[in-house]
PDB file of C-alpha atoms and ligand atoms in Angstrom:
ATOM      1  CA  UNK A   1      25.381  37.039  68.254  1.00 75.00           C
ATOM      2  CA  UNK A   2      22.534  37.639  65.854  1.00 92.00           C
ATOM      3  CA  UNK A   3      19.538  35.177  66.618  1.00 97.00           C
ATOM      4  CA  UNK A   4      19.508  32.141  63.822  1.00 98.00           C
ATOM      5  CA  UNK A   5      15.867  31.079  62.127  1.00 98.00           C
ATOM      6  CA  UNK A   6      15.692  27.330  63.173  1.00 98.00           C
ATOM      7  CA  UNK A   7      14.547  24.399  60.680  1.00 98.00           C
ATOM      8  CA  UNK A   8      12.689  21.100  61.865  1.00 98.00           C
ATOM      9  CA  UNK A   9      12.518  18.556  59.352  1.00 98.00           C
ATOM     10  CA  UNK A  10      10.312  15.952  59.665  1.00 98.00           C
ATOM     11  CA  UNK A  11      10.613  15.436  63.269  1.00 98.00           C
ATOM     12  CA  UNK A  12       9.551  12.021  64.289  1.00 98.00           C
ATOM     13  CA  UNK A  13      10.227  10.631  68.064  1.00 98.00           C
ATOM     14  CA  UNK A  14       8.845   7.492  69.828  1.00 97.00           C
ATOM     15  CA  UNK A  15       9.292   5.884  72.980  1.00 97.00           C
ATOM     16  CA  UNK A  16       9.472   2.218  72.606  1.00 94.00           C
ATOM     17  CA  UNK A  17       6.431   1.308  70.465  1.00 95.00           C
ATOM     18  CA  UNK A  18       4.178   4.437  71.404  1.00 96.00           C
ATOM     19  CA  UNK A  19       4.805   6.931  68.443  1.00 97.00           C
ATOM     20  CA  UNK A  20       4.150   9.963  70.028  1.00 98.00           C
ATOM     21  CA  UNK A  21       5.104  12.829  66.903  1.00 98.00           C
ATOM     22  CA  UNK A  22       5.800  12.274  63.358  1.00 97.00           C
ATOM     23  CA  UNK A  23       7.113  14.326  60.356  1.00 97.00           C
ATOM     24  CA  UNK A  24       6.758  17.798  62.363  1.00 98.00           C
ATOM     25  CA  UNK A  25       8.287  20.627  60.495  1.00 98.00           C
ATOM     26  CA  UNK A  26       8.522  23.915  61.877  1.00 98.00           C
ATOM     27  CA  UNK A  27      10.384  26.780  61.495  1.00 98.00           C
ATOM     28  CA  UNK A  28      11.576  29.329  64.524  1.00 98.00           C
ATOM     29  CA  UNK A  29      11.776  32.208  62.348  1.00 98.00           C
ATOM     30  CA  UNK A  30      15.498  34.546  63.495  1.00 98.00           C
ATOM     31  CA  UNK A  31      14.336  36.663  66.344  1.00 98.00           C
ATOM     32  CA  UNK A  32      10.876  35.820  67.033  1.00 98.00           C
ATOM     33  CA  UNK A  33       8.807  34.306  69.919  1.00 98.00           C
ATOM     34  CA  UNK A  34       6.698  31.044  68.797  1.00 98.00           C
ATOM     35  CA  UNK A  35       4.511  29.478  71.233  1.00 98.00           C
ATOM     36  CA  UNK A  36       3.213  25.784  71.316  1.00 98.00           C
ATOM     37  CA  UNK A  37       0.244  24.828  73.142  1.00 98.00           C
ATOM     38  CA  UNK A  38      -2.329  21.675  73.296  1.00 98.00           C
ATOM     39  CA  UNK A  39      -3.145  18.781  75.654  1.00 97.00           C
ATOM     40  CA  UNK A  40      -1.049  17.220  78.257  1.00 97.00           C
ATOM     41  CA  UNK A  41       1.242  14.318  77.646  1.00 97.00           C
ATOM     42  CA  UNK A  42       1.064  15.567  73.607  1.00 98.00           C
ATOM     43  CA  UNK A  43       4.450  15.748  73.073  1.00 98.00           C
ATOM     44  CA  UNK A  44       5.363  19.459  73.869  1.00 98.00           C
ATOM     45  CA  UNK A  45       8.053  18.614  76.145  1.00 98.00           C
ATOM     46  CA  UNK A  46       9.736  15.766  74.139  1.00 98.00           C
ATOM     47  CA  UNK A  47       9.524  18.161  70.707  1.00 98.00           C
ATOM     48  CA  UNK A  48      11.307  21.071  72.875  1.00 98.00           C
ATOM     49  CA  UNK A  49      13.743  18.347  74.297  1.00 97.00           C
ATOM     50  CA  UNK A  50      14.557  17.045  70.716  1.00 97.00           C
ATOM     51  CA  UNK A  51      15.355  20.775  69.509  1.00 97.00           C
ATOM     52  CA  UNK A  52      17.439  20.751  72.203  1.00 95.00           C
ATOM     53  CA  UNK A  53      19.533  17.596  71.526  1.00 93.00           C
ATOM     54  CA  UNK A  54      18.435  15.783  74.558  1.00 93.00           C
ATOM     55  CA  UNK A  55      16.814  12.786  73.615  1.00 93.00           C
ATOM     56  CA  UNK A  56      17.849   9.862  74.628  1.00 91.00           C
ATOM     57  CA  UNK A  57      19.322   8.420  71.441  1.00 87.00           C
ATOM     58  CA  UNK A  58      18.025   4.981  72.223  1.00 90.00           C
ATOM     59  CA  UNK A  59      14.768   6.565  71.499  1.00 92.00           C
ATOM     60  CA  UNK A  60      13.610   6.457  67.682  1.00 95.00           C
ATOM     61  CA  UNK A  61      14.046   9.865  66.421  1.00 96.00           C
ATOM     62  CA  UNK A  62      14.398  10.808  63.299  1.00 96.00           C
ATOM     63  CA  UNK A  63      14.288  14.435  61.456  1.00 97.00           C
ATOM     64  CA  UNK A  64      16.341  16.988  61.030  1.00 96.00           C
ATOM     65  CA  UNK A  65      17.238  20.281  63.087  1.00 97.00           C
ATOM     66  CA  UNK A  66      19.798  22.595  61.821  1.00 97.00           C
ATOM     67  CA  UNK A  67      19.996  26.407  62.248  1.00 98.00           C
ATOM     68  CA  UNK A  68      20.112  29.429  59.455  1.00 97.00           C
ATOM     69  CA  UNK A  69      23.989  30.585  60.629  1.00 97.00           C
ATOM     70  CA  UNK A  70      25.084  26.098  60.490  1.00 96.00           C
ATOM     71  CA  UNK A  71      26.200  26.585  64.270  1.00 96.00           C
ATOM     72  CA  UNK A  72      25.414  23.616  66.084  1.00 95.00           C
ATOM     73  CA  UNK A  73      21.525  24.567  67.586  1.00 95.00           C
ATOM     74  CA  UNK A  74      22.523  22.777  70.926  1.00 91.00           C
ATOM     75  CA  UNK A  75      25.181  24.985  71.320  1.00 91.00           C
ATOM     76  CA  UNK A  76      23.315  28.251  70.982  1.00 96.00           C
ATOM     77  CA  UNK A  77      20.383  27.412  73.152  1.00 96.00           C
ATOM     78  CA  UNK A  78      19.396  28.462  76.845  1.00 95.00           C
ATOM     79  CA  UNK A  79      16.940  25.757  77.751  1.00 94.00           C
ATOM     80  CA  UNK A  80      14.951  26.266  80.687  1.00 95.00           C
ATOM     81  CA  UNK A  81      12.642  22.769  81.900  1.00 94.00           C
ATOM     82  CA  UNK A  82       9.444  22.012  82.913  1.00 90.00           C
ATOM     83  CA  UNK A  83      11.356  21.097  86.205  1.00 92.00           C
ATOM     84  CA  UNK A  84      13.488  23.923  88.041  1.00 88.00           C
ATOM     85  CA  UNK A  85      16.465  21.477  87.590  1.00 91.00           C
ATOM     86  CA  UNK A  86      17.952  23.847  90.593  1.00 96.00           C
ATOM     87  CA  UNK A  87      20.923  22.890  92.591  1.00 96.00           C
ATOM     88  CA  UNK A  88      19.730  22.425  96.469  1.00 97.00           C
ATOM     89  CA  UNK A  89      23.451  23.141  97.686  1.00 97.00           C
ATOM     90  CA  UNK A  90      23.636  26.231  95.926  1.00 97.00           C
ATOM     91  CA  UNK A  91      21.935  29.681  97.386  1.00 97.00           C
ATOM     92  CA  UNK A  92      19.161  31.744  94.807  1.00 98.00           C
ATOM     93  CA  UNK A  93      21.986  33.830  93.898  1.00 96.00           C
ATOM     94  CA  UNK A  94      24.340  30.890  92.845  1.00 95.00           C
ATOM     95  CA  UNK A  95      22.248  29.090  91.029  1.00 96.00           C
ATOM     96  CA  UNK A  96      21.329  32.272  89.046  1.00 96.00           C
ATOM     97  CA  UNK A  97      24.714  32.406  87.899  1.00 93.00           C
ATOM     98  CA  UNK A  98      25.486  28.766  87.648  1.00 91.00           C
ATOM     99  CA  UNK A  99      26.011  28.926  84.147  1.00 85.00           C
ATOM    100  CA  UNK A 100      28.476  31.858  84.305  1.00 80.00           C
ATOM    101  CA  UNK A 101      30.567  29.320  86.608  1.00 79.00           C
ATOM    102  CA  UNK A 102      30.379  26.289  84.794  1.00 82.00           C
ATOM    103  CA  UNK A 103      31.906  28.469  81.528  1.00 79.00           C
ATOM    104  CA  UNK A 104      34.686  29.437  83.081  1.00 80.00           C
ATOM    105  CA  UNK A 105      34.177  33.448  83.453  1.00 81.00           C
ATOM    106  CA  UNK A 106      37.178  35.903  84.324  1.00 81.00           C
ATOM    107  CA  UNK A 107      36.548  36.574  87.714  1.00 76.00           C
ATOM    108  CA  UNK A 108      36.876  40.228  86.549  1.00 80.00           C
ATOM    109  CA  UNK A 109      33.574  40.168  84.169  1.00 82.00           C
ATOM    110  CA  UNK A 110      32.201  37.634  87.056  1.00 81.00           C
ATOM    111  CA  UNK A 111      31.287  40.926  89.630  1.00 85.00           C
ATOM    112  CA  UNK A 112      29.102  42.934  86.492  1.00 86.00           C
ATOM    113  CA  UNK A 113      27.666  39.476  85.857  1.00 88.00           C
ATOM    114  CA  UNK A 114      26.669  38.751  89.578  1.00 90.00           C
ATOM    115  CA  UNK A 115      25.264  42.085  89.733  1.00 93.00           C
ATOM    116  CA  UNK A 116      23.242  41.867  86.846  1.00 94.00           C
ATOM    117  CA  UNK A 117      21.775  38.644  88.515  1.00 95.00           C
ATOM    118  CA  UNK A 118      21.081  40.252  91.721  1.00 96.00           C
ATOM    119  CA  UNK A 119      19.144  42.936  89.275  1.00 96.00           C
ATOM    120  CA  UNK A 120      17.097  40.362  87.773  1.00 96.00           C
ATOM    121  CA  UNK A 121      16.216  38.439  90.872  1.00 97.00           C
ATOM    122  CA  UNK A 122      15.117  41.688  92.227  1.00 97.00           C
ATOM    123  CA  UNK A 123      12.642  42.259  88.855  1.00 95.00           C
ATOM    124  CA  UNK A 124      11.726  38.962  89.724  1.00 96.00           C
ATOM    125  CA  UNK A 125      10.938  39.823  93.408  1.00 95.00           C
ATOM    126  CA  UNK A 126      13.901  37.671  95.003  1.00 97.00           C
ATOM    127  CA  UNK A 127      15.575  40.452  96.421  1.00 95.00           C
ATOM    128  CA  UNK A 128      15.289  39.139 100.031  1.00 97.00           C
ATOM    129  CA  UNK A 129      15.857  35.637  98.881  1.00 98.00           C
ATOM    130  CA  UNK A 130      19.302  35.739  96.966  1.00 97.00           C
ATOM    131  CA  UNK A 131      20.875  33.726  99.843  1.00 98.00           C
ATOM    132  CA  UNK A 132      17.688  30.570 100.662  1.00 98.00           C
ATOM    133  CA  UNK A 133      18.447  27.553  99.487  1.00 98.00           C
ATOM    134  CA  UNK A 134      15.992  26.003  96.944  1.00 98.00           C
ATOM    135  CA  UNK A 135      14.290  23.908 100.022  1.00 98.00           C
ATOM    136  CA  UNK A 136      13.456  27.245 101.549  1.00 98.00           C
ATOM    137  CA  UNK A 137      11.541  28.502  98.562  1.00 97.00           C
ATOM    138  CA  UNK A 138       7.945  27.998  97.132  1.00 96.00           C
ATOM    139  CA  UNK A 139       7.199  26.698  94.048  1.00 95.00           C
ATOM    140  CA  UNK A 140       6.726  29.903  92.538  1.00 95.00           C
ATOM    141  CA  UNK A 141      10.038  31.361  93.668  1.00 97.00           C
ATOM    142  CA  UNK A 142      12.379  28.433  92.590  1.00 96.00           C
ATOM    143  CA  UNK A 143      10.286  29.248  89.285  1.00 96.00           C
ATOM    144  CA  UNK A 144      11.315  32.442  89.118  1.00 96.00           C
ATOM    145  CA  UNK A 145      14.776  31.726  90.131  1.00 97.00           C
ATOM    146  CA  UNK A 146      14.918  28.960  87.183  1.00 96.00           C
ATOM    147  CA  UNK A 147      13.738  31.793  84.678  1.00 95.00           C
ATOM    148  CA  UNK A 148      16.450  34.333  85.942  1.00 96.00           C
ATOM    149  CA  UNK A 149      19.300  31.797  85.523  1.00 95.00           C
ATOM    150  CA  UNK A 150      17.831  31.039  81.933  1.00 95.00           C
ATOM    151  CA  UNK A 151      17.822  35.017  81.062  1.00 93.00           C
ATOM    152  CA  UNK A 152      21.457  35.500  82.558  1.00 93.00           C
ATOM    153  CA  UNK A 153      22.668  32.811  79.800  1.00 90.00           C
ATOM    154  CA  UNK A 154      21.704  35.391  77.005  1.00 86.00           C
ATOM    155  CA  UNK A 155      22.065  32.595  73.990  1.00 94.00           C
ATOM    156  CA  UNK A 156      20.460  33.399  70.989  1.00 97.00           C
ATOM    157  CA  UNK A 157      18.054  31.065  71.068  1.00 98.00           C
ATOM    158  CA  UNK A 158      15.448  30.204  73.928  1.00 98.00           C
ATOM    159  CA  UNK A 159      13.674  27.213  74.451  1.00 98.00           C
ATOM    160  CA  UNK A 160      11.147  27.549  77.701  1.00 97.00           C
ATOM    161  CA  UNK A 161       8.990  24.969  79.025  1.00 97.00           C
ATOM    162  CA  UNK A 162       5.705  26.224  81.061  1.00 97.00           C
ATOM    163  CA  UNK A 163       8.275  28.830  82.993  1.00 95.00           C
ATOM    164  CA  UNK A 164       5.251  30.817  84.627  1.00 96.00           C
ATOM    165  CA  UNK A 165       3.158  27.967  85.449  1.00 94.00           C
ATOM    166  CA  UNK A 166       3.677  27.703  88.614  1.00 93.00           C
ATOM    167  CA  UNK A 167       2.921  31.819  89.364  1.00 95.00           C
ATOM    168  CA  UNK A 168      -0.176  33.751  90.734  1.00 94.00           C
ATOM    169  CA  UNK A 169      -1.336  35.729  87.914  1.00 94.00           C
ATOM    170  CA  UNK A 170      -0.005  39.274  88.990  1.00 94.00           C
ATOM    171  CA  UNK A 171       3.413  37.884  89.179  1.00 94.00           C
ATOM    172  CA  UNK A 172       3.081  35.891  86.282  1.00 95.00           C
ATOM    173  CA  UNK A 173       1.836  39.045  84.028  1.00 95.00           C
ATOM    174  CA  UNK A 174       5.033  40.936  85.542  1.00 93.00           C
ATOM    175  CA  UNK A 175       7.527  38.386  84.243  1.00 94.00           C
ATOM    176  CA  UNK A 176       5.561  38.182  81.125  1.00 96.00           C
ATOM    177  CA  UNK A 177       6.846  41.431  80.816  1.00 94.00           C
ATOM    178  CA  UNK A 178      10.222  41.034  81.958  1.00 93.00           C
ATOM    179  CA  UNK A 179      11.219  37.923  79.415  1.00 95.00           C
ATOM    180  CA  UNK A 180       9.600  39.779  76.774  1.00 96.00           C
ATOM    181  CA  UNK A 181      12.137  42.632  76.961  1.00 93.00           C
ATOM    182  CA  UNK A 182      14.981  40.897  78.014  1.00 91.00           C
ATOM    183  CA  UNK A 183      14.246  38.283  74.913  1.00 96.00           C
ATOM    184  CA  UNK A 184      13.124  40.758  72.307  1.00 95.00           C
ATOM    185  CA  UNK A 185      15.227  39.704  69.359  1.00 96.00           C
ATOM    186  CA  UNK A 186      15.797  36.585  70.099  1.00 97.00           C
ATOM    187  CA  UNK A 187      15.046  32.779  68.774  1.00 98.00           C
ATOM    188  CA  UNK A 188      12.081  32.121  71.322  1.00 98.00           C
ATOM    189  CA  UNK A 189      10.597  28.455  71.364  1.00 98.00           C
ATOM    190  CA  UNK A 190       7.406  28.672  74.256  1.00 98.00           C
ATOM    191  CA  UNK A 191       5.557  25.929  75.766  1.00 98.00           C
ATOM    192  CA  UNK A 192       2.158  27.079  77.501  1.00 98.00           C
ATOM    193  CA  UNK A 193      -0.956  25.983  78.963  1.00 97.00           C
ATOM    194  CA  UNK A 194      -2.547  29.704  79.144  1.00 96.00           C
ATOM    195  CA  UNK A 195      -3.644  30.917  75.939  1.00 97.00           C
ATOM    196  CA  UNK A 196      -4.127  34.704  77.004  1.00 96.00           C
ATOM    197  CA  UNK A 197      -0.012  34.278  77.958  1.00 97.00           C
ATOM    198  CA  UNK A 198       0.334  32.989  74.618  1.00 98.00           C
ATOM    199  CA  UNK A 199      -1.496  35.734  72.905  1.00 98.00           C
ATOM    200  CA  UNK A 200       0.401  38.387  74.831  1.00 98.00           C
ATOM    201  CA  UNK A 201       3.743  37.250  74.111  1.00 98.00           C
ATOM    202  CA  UNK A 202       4.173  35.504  70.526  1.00 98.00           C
ATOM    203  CA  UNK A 203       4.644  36.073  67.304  1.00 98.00           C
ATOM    204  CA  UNK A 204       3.313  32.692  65.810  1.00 98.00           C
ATOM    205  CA  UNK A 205       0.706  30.532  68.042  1.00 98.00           C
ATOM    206  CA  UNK A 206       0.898  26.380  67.252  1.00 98.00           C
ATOM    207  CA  UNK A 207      -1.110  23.583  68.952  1.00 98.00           C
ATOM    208  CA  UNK A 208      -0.068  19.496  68.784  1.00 98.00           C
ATOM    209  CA  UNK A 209      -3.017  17.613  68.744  1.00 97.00           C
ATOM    210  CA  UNK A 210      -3.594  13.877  67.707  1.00 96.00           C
ATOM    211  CA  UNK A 211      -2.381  10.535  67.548  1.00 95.00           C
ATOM    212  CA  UNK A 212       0.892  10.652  66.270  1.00 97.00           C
ATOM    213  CA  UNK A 213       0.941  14.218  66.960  1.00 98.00           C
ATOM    214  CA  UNK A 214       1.184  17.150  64.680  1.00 98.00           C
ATOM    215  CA  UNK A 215       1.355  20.886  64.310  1.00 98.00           C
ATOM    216  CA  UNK A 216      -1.107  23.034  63.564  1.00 98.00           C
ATOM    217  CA  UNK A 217      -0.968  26.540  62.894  1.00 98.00           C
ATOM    218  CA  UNK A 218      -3.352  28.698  64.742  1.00 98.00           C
ATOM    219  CA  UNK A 219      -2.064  32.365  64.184  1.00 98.00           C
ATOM    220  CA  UNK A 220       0.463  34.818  63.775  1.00 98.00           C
ATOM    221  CA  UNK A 221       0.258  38.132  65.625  1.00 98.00           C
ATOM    222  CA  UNK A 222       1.758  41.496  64.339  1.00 98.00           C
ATOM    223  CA  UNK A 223       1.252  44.399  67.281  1.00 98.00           C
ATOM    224  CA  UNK A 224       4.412  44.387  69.394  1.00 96.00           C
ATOM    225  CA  UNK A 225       4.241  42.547  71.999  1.00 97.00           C
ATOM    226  CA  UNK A 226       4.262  41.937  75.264  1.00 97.00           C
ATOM    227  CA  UNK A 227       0.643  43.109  74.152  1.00 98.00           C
ATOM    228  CA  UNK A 228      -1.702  44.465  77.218  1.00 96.00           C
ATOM    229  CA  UNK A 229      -5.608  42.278  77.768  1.00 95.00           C
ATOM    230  CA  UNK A 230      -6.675  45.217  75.808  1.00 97.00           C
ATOM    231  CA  UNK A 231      -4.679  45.077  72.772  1.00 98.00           C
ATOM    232  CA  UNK A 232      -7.490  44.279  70.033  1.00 97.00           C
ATOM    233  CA  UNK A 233      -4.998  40.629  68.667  1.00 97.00           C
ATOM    234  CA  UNK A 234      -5.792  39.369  71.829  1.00 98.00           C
ATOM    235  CA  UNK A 235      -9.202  39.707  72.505  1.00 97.00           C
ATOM    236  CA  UNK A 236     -10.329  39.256  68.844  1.00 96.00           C
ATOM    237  CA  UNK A 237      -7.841  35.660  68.945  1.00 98.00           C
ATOM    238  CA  UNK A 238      -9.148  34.477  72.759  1.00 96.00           C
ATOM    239  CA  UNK A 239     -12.117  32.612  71.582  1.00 95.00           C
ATOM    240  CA  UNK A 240     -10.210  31.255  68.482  1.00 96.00           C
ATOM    241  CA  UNK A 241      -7.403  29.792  70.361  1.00 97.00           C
ATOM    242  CA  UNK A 242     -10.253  28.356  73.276  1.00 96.00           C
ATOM    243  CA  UNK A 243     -11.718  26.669  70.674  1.00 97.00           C
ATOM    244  CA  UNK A 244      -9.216  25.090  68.822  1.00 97.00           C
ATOM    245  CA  UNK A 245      -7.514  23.708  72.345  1.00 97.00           C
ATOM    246  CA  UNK A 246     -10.532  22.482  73.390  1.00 96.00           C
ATOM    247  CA  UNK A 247     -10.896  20.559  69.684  1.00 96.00           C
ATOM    248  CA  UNK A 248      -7.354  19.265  70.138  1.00 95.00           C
ATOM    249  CA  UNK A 249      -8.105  18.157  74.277  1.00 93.00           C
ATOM    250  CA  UNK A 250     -10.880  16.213  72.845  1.00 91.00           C
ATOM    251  CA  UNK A 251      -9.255  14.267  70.679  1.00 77.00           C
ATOM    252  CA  UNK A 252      -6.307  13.646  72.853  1.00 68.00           C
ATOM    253  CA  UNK A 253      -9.405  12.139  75.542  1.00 62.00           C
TER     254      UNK A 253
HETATM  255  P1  LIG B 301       3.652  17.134  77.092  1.00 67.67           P
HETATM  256  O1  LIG B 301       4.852  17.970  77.372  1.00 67.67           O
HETATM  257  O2  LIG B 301       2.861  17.577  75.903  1.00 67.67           O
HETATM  258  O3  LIG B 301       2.767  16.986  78.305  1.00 67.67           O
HETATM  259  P2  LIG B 301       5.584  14.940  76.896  1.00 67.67           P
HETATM  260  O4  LIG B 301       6.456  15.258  75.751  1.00 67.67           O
HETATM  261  O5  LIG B 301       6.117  15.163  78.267  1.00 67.67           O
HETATM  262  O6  LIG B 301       4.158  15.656  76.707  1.00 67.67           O
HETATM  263  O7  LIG B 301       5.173  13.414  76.799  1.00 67.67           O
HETATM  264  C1  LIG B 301       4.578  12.846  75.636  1.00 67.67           C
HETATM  265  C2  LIG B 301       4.314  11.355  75.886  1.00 67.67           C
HETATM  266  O8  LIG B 301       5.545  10.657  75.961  1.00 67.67           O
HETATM  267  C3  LIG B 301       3.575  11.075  77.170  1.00 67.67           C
HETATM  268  O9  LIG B 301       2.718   9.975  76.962  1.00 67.67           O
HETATM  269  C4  LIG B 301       4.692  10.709  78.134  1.00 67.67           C
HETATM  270  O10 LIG B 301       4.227   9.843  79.139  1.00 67.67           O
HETATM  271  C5  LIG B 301       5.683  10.024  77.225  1.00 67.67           C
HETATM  272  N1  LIG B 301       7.075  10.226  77.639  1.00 67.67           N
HETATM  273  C6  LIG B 301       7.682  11.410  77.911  1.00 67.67           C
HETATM  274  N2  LIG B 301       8.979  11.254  78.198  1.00 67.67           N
HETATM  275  C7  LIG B 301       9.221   9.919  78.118  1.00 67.67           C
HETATM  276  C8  LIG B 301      10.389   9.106  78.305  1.00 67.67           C
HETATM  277  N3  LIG B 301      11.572   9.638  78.629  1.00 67.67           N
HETATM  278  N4  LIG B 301      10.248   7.776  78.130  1.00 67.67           N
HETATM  279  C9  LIG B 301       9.070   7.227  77.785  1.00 67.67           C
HETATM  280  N5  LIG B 301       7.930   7.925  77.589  1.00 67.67           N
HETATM  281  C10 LIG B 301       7.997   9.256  77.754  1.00 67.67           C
HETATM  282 MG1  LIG B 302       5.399  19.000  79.082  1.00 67.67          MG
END
């Protein structure tokens, strides 16, 4: 399925009386990686969780969210939380391929799937892990395991929520690399913390800052990417980005 552009409309949520974004629109253009950055406890999470269709609806939202093809968006979306969300009864290699279970796959297509899982847990340095159980596995590795189950969905549209946080930075550079080609042409909705991660991965950069929150745009990026440190975008857009977090962090303080 081809990726859809995505349309937020005047996004507004709030949690009781605290109004914490209001009349965001954005647009995930068909096939392209956006990023989101800016302080903690912005709103990044609950904006991503919105797009996905999992607000509470006792919460106030209002806004609109529709995609370019008018498919339901929460329908077309591989969501992967700022929380592993992994099953602890279910080995690495299970809950890789969770989804393929809970959709009901032939069991024919299910031994190309599983093996396609066991590929990707090996790019993702799992390969002697596939059968530990999440309590057996560091933070980094249930990470990774989270992000393999997410790329095995292969929806059109990807919503990801700090999935290399937890990572040292050589793995974290490798699977940089690894979601980049195995998302290329995709919807891509990213939330980070590291702006060189950012800068090597997106096509459009955005950071939420202030009280209700809103969008800002910071820059759109045209080399291919996943771009290399060297690649002249990202060092000429480092000290940009810097600054303008650091702007938004001190108004969030
Ligand atoms: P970010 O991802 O940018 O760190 P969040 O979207 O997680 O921010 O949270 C934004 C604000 O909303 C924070 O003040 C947080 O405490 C609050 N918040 C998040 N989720 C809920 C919820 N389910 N109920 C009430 N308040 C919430
Ligand atoms: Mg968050």
């Amino acid at each position: 399925m081809t990726a859809p552009t995505i349309h937020i409309q005047n996004a507004s949520l709030a949690y009781g009386k605290t109004q914490v974004f209001a009349n965001i629109n954005l647009v995930l253009p068909a096939g392209k990686w956006v990023s989101l950055l800016g302080p903690s406890g912005i709103g990044k999470s609950s904006l991503l969780r919105m797009i996905c269709g999992l607000i509470d609806p006792r919460e106030s939202v209002r806004g609109t969210i529709t995609a370019g093809n008018h498919l339901p968006v929460s329908q077309q979306i591989a969501y992967m939380a700022q929380t592993d969300l992994l099953l602890p009864w279910l080995t690495v290699l299970e809950n890789a391929t969770l989804g393929l279970k809970l959709r009901g796959i032939p069991s024919g297509q299910y031994n190309s799937l599983s093996d396609k899982a066991r590929d990707l847990l090996d790019k993702a340095g799992l390969h002697q892990a596939t059968h530990l159980y999440p309590r057996q596995l560091s933070g980094g590795m249930r990470q990774r395991v989270a992000l393999v189950r997410t790329l095995m969905e292969d929806k059109p549209i990807v919503l990801m929520d700090e999935p290399f946080s937890a990572l040292d930075a050589i793995t974290r550079y490798k699977l940089q690399h690894l979601a980049a080609e195995l998302l290329r042409n995709k919807t891509v909705f990213f939330i980070t913390h590291d702006p060189t991660e950012a800068l090597r991965l997106s096509d459009d950069i955005y950071i939420m800052q202030g009280f209700p929150a809103t969008l800002k745009p910071i820059a759109s990026l045209v080399s291919a990417a996943p771009r290399e440190l060297t690649n002249r975008e990202v060092i000429d857009l480092q000290a940009l980005l810097f600054q303008e977090l650091s702007q938004a962090a001190g108004e969030a303080a």
